[in-house]
PDB file of C-alpha atoms in Angstrom:
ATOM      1  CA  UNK A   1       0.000   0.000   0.000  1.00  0.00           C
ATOM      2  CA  UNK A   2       1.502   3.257  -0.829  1.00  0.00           C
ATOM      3  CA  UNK A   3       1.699   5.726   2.154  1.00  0.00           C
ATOM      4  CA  UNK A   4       0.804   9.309   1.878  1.00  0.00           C
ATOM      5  CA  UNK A   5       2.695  10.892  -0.898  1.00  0.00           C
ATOM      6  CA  UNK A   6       3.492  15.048  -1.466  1.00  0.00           C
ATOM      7  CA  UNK A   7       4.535  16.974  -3.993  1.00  0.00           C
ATOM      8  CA  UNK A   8       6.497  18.405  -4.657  1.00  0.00           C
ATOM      9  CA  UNK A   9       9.767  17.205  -2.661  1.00  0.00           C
ATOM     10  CA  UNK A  10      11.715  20.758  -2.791  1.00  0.00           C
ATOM     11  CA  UNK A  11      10.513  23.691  -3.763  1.00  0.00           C
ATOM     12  CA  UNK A  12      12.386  27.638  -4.302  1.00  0.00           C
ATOM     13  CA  UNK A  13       9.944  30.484  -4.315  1.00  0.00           C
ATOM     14  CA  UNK A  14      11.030  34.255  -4.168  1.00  0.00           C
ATOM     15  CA  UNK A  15       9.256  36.936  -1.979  1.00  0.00           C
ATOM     16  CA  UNK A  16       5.575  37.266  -2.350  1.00  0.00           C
ATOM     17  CA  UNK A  17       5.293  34.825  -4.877  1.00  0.00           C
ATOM     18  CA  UNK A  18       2.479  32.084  -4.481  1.00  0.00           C
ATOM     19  CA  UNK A  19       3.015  28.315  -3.799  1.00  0.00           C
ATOM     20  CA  UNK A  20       0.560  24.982  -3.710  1.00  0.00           C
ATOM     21  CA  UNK A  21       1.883  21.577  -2.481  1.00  0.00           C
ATOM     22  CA  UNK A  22       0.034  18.990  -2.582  1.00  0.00           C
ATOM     23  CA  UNK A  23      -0.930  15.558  -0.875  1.00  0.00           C
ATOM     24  CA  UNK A  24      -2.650  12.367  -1.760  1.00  0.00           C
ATOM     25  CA  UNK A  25      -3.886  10.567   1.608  1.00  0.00           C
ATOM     26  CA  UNK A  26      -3.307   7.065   2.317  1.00  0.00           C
ATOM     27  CA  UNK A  27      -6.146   4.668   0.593  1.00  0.00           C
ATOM     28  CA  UNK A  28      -9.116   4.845   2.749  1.00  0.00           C
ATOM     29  CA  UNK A  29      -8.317   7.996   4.504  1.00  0.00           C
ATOM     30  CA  UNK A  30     -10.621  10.693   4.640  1.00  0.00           C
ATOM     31  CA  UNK A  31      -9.185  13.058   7.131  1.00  0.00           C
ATOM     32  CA  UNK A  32      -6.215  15.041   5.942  1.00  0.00           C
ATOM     33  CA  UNK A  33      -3.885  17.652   8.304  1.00  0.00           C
ATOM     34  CA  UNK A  34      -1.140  19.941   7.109  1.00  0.00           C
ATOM     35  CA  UNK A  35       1.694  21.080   9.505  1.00  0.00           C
ATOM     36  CA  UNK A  36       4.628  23.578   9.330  1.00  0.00           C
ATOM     37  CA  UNK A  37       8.107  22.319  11.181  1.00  0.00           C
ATOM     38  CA  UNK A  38      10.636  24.922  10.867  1.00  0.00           C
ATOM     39  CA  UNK A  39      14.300  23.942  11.796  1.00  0.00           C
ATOM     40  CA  UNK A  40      14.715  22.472  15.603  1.00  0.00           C
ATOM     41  CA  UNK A  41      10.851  22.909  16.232  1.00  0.00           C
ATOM     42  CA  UNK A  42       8.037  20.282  16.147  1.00  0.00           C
ATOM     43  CA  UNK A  43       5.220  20.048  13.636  1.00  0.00           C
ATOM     44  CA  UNK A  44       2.733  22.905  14.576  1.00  0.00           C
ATOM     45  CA  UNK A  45      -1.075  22.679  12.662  1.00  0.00           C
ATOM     46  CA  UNK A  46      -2.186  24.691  10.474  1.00  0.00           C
ATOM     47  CA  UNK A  47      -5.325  23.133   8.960  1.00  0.00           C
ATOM     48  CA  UNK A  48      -7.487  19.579   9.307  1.00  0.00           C
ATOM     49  CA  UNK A  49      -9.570  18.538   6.775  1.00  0.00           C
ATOM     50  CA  UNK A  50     -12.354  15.119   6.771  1.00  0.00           C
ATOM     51  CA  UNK A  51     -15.000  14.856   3.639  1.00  0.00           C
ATOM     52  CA  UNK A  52     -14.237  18.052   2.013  1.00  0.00           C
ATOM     53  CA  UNK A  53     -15.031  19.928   5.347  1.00  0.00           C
ATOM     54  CA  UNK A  54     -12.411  22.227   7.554  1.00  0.00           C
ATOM     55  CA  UNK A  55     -12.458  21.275  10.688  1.00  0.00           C
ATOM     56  CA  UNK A  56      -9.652  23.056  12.236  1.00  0.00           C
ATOM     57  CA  UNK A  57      -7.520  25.960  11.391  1.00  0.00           C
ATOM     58  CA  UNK A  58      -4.340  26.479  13.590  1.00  0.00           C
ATOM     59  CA  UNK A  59      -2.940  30.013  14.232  1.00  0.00           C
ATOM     60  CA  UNK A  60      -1.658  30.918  10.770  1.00  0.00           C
ATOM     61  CA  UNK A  61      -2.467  33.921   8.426  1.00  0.00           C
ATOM     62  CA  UNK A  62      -4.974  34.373   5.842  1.00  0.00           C
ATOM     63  CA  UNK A  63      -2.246  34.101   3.583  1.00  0.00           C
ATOM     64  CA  UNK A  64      -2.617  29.877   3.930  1.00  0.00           C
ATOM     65  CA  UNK A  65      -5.299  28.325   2.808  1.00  0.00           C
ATOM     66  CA  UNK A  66      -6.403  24.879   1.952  1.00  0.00           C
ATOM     67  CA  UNK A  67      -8.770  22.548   0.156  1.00  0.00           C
ATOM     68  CA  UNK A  68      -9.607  19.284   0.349  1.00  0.00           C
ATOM     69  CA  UNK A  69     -10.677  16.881  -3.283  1.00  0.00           C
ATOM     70  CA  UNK A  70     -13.761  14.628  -3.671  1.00  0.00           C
ATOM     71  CA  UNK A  71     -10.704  11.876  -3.734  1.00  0.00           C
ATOM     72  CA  UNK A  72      -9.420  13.339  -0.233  1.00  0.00           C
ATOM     73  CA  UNK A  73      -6.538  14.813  -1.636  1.00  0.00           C
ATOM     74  CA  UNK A  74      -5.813  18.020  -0.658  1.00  0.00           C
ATOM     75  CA  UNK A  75      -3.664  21.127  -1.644  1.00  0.00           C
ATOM     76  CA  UNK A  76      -2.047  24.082   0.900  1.00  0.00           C
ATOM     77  CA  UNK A  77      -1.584  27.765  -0.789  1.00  0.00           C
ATOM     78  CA  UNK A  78       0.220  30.314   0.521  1.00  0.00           C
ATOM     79  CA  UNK A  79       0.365  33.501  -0.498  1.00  0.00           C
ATOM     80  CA  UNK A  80       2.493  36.302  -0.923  1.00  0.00           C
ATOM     81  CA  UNK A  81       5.652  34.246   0.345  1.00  0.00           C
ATOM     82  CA  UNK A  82       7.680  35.903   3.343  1.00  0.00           C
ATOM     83  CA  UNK A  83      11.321  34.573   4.045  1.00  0.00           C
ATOM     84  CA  UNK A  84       9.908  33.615   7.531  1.00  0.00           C
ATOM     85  CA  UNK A  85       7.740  30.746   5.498  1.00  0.00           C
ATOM     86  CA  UNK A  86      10.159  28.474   4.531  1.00  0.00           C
ATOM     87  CA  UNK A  87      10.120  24.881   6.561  1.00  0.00           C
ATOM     88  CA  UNK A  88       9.332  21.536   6.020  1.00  0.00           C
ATOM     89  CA  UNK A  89       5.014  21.757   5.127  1.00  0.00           C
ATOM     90  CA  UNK A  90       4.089  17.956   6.315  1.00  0.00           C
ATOM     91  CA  UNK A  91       0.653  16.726   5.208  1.00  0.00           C
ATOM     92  CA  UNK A  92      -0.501  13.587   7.697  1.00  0.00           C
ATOM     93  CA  UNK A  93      -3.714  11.612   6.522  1.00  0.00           C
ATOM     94  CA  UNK A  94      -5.773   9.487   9.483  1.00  0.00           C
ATOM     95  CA  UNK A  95      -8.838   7.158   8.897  1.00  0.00           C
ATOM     96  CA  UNK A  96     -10.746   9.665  11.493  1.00  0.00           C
ATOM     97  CA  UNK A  97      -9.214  11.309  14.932  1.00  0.00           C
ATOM     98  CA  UNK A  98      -6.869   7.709  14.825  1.00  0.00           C
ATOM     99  CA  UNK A  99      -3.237   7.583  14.167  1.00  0.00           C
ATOM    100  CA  UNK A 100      -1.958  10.178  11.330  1.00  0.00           C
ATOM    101  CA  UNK A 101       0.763   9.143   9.262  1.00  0.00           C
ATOM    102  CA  UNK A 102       2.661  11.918   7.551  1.00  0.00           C
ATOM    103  CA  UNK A 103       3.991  11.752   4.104  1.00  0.00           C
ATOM    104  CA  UNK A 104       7.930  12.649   3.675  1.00  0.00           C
ATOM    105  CA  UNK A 105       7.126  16.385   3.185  1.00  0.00           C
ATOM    106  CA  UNK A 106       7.972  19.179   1.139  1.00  0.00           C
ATOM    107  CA  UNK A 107      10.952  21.432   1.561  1.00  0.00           C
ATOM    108  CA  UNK A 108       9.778  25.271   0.673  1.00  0.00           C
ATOM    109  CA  UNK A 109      12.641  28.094   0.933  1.00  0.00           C
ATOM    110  CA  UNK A 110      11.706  31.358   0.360  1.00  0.00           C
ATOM    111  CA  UNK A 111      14.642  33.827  -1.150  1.00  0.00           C
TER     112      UNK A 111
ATOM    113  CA  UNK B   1      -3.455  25.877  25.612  1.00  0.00           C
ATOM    114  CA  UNK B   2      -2.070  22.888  25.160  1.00  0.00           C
ATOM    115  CA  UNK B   3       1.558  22.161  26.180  1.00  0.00           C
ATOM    116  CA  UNK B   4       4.220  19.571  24.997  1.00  0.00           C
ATOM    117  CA  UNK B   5       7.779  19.728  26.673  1.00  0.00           C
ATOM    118  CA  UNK B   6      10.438  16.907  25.933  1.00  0.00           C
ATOM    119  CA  UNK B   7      13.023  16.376  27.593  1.00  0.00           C
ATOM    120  CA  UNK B   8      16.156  16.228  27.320  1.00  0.00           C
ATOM    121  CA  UNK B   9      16.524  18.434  24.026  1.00  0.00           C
ATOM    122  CA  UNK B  10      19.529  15.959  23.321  1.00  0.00           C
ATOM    123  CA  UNK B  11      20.857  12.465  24.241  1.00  0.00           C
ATOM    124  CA  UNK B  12      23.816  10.786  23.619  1.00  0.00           C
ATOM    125  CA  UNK B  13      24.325   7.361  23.989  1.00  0.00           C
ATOM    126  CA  UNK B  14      26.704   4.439  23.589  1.00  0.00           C
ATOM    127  CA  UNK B  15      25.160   1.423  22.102  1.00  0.00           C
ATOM    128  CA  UNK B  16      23.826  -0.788  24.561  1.00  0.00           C
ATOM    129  CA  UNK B  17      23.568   2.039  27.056  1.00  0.00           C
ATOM    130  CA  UNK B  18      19.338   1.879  27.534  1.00  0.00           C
ATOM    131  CA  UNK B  19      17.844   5.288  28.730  1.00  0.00           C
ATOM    132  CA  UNK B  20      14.598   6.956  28.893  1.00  0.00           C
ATOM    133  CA  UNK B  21      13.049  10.100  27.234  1.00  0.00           C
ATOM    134  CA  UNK B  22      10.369  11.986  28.910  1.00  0.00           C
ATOM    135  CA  UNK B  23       7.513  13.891  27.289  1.00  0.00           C
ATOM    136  CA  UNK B  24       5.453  15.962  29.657  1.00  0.00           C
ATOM    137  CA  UNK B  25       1.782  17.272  28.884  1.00  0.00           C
ATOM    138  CA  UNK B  26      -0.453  19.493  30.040  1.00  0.00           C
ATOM    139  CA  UNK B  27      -4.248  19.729  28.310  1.00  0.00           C
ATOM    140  CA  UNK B  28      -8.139  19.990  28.775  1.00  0.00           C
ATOM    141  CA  UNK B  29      -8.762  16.001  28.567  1.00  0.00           C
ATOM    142  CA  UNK B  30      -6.664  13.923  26.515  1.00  0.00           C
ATOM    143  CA  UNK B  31      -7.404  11.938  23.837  1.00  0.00           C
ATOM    144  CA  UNK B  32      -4.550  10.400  22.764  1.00  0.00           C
ATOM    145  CA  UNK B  33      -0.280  10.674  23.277  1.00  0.00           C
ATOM    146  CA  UNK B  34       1.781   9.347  20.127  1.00  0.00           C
ATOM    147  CA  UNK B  35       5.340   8.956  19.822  1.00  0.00           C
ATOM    148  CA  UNK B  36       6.628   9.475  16.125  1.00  0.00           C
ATOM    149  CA  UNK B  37      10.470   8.711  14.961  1.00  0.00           C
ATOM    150  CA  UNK B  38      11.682  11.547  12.463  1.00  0.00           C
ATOM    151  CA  UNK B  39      15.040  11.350  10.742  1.00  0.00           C
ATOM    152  CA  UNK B  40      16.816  14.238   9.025  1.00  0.00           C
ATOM    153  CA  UNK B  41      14.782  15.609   6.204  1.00  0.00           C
ATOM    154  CA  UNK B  42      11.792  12.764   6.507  1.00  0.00           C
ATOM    155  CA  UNK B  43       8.590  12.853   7.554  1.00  0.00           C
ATOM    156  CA  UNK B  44       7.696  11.945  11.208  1.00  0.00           C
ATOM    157  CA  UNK B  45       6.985   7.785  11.830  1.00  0.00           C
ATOM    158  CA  UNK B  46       4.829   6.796  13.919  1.00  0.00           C
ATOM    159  CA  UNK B  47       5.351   4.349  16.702  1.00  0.00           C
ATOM    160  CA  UNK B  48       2.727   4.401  19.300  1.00  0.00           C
ATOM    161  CA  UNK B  49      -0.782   5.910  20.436  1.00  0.00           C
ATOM    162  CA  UNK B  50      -1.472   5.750  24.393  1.00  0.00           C
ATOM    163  CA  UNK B  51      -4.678   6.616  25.369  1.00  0.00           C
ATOM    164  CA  UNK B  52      -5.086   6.618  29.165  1.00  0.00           C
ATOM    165  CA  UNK B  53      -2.663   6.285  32.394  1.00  0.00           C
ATOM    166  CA  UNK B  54      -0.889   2.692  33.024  1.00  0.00           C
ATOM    167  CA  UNK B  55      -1.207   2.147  29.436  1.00  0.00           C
ATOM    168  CA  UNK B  56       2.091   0.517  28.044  1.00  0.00           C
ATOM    169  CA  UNK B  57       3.194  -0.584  24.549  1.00  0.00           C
ATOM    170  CA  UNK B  58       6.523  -1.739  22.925  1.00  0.00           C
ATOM    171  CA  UNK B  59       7.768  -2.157  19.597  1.00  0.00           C
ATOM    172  CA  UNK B  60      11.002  -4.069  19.065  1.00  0.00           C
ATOM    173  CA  UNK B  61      13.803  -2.278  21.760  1.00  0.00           C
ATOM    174  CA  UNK B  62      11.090   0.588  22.432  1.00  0.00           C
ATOM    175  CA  UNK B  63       8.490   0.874  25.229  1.00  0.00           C
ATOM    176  CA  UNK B  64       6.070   3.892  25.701  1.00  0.00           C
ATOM    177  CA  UNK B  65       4.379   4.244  28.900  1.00  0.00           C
ATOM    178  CA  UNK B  66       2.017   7.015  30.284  1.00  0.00           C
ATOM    179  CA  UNK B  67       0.944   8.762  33.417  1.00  0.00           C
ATOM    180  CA  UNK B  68      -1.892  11.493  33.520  1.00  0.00           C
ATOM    181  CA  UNK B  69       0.927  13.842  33.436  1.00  0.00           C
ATOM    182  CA  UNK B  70       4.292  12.628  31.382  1.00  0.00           C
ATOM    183  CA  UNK B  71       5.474   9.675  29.228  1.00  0.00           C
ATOM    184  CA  UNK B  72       8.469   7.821  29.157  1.00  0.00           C
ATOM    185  CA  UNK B  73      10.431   6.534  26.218  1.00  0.00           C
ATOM    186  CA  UNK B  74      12.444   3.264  27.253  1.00  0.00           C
ATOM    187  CA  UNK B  75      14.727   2.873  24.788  1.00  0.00           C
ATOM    188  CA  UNK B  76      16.513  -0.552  25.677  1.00  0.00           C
ATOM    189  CA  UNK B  77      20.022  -1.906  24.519  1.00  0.00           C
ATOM    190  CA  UNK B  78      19.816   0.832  21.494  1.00  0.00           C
ATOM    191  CA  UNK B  79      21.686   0.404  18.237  1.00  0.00           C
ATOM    192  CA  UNK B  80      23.395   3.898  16.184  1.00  0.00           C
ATOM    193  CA  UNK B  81      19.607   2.991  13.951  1.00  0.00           C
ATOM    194  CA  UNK B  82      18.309   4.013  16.857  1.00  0.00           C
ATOM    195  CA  UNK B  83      19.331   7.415  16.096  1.00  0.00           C
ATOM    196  CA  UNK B  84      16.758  10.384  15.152  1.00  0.00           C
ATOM    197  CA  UNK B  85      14.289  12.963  16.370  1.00  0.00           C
ATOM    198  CA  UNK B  86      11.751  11.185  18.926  1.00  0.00           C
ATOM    199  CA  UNK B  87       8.578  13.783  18.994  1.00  0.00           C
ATOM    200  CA  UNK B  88       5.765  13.122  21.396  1.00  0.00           C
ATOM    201  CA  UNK B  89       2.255  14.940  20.582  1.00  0.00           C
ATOM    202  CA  UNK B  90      -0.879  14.623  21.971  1.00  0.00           C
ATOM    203  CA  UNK B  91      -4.807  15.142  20.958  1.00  0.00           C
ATOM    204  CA  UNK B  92      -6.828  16.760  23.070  1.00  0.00           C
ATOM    205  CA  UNK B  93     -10.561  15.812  23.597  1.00  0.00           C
ATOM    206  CA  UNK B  94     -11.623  19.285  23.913  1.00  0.00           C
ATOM    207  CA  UNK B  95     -10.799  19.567  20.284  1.00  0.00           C
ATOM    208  CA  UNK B  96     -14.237  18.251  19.113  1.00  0.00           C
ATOM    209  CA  UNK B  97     -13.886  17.163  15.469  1.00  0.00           C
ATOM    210  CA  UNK B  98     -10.666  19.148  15.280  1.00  0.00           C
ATOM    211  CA  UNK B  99      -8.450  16.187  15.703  1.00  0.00           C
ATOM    212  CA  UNK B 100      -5.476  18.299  15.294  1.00  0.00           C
ATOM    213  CA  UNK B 101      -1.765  17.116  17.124  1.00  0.00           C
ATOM    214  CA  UNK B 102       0.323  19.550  19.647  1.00  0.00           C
ATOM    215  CA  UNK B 103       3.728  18.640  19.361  1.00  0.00           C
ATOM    216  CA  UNK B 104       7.063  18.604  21.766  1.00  0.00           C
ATOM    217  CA  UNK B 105      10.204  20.087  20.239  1.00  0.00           C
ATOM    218  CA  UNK B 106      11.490  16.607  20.151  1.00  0.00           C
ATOM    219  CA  UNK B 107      14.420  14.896  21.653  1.00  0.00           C
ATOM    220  CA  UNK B 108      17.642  14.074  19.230  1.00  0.00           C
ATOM    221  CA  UNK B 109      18.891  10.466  20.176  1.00  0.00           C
ATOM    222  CA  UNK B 110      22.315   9.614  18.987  1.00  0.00           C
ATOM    223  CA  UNK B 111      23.918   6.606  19.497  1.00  0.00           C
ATOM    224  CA  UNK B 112      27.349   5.697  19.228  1.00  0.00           C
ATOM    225  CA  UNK B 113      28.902   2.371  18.108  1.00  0.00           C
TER     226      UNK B 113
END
C-alpha cells in the first residue's frame, strides 16, 4: 500500500510569490492535516480537513489556505511568500481522529 | 493551551547504554499521546498511540508508557539505527472534530557504536 505521498519534494519560491503543495492521503483515509516544522521545532497545525469539510484551522495567516478533493486529496496555498515561510510543510492523513501518518514532506525556501 | 515539553533536548548514547526520554503534557482532557520517529529531512513515523494512564506498549527495543501527566520513552540496549528525532504529541478531547496534534520540540537520540 503506498503511504501518503506530497509533492512536490523541494521547492524555491522568491518573496511574495504564491506556492501549492500537494498531498494524496493514504487509501481509505478521509481526514487530511497539514503542519509547518521549521528547523529544531516540532510540527505545529495549520489546517485539518475530513469529507471536504475544515475542521480546524491552527494560528496561521490568511495568507494559507487549503482545500480538500472529492478523492481526499488536498492542496495548501500560501500567499504572498515571506522569508519567515520556509520549513518543512508535512501533510498527515488518518482514517478519522486515529493515528496520522505523515507523508515525507515538502521542503519550501523562500529567497 | 495545550503544552508539549520533551526532555532532554539531546541524548547521547553508547550502544547498549538503555535510557529513557520523557515527554510531559499538560491539556483539557486527553485523547490520545503518540510517539513518532523523524530522521533528518523525513517525515515523522509513527510508533505508538497511548490513550489513558498505566497504558504501556513496545515495539522491538522501544516501550512507551504514560501517566496522567508525562510519558516515558524506554529505549533498551539501542543500536546507532536508533538514532533520530523522537517527537511526542498529543490530541486533546476538547478539540471536538478538530483532531489536530500539539507537538514537543522533540528529543535528538544519537547513538554511538
Amino acid at each position: 500500500d503506498a503511504g501518503v505521498t506530497q509533492s512536490p519534494t523541494h521547492l524555491i519560491k522568491t518573496r511574495g510569490q504564491h506556492v501549492t503543495l500537494r498531498c494524496s492521503p493514504i487509501s481509505g483515509h478521509k481526514s487530511v492535516s497539514w503542519y509547518q516544522q521549521v528547523l529544531g521545532q516540532g510540527p505545529q497545525f495549520i489546517f485539518q480537513y475530513y469529507e471536504k469539510e475544515e475542521r480546524g484551522r491552527g494560528n496561521f495567516p490568511d495568507r494559507f489556505s487549503a482545500r480538500q478533493f472529492p478523492n481526499y486529496s488536498s492542496e495548501l496555498n500560501v500567499n504572498a511568500l515571506l522569508l519567515g515561510d520556509s520549513a518543512l510543510y508535512l501533510c498527515a492523513s488518518s482514517f478519522y481522529g486515529s493515528e496520522a501518518f505523515f507523508g515525507q514532506g515538502t521542503r519550501l525556501t523562500v529567497v | 493551551e495545550d503544552q508539549v515539553t520533551q526532555s532532554p533536548e539531546a541524548l547521547r548514547l553508547q550502544e547498549g547504554e538503555s535510557s529513557s526520554l520523557n515527554c510531559s503534557y499538560t491539556v483539557s482532557g486527553l485523547r490520545g499521546l503518540f510517539w513518532y520517529r523523524q530522521d533528518p529531512g523525513k517525515g515523522p513515523e509513527f510508533l505508538f498511540t497511548l490513550y489513558s494512564a498505566g497504558e504501556e506498549k513496545e515495539k522491538e527495543r522501544l516501550k512507551a508508557t504514560l501517566t496522567k501527566k508525562e510519558s516515558f520513552l524506554h529505549i533498551t540496549a539501542p543500536k546507532p539505527e536508533d538514532s533520530a528525532t523522537y517527537l511526542c504529541a498529543v490530541q486533546d478531547i476538547s478539540g471536538g472534530s478538530n483532531y489536530k496534534l500539539t507537538f514537543g520540540k522533540g528529543t535528538l537520540l544519537t547513538v554511538n557504536p
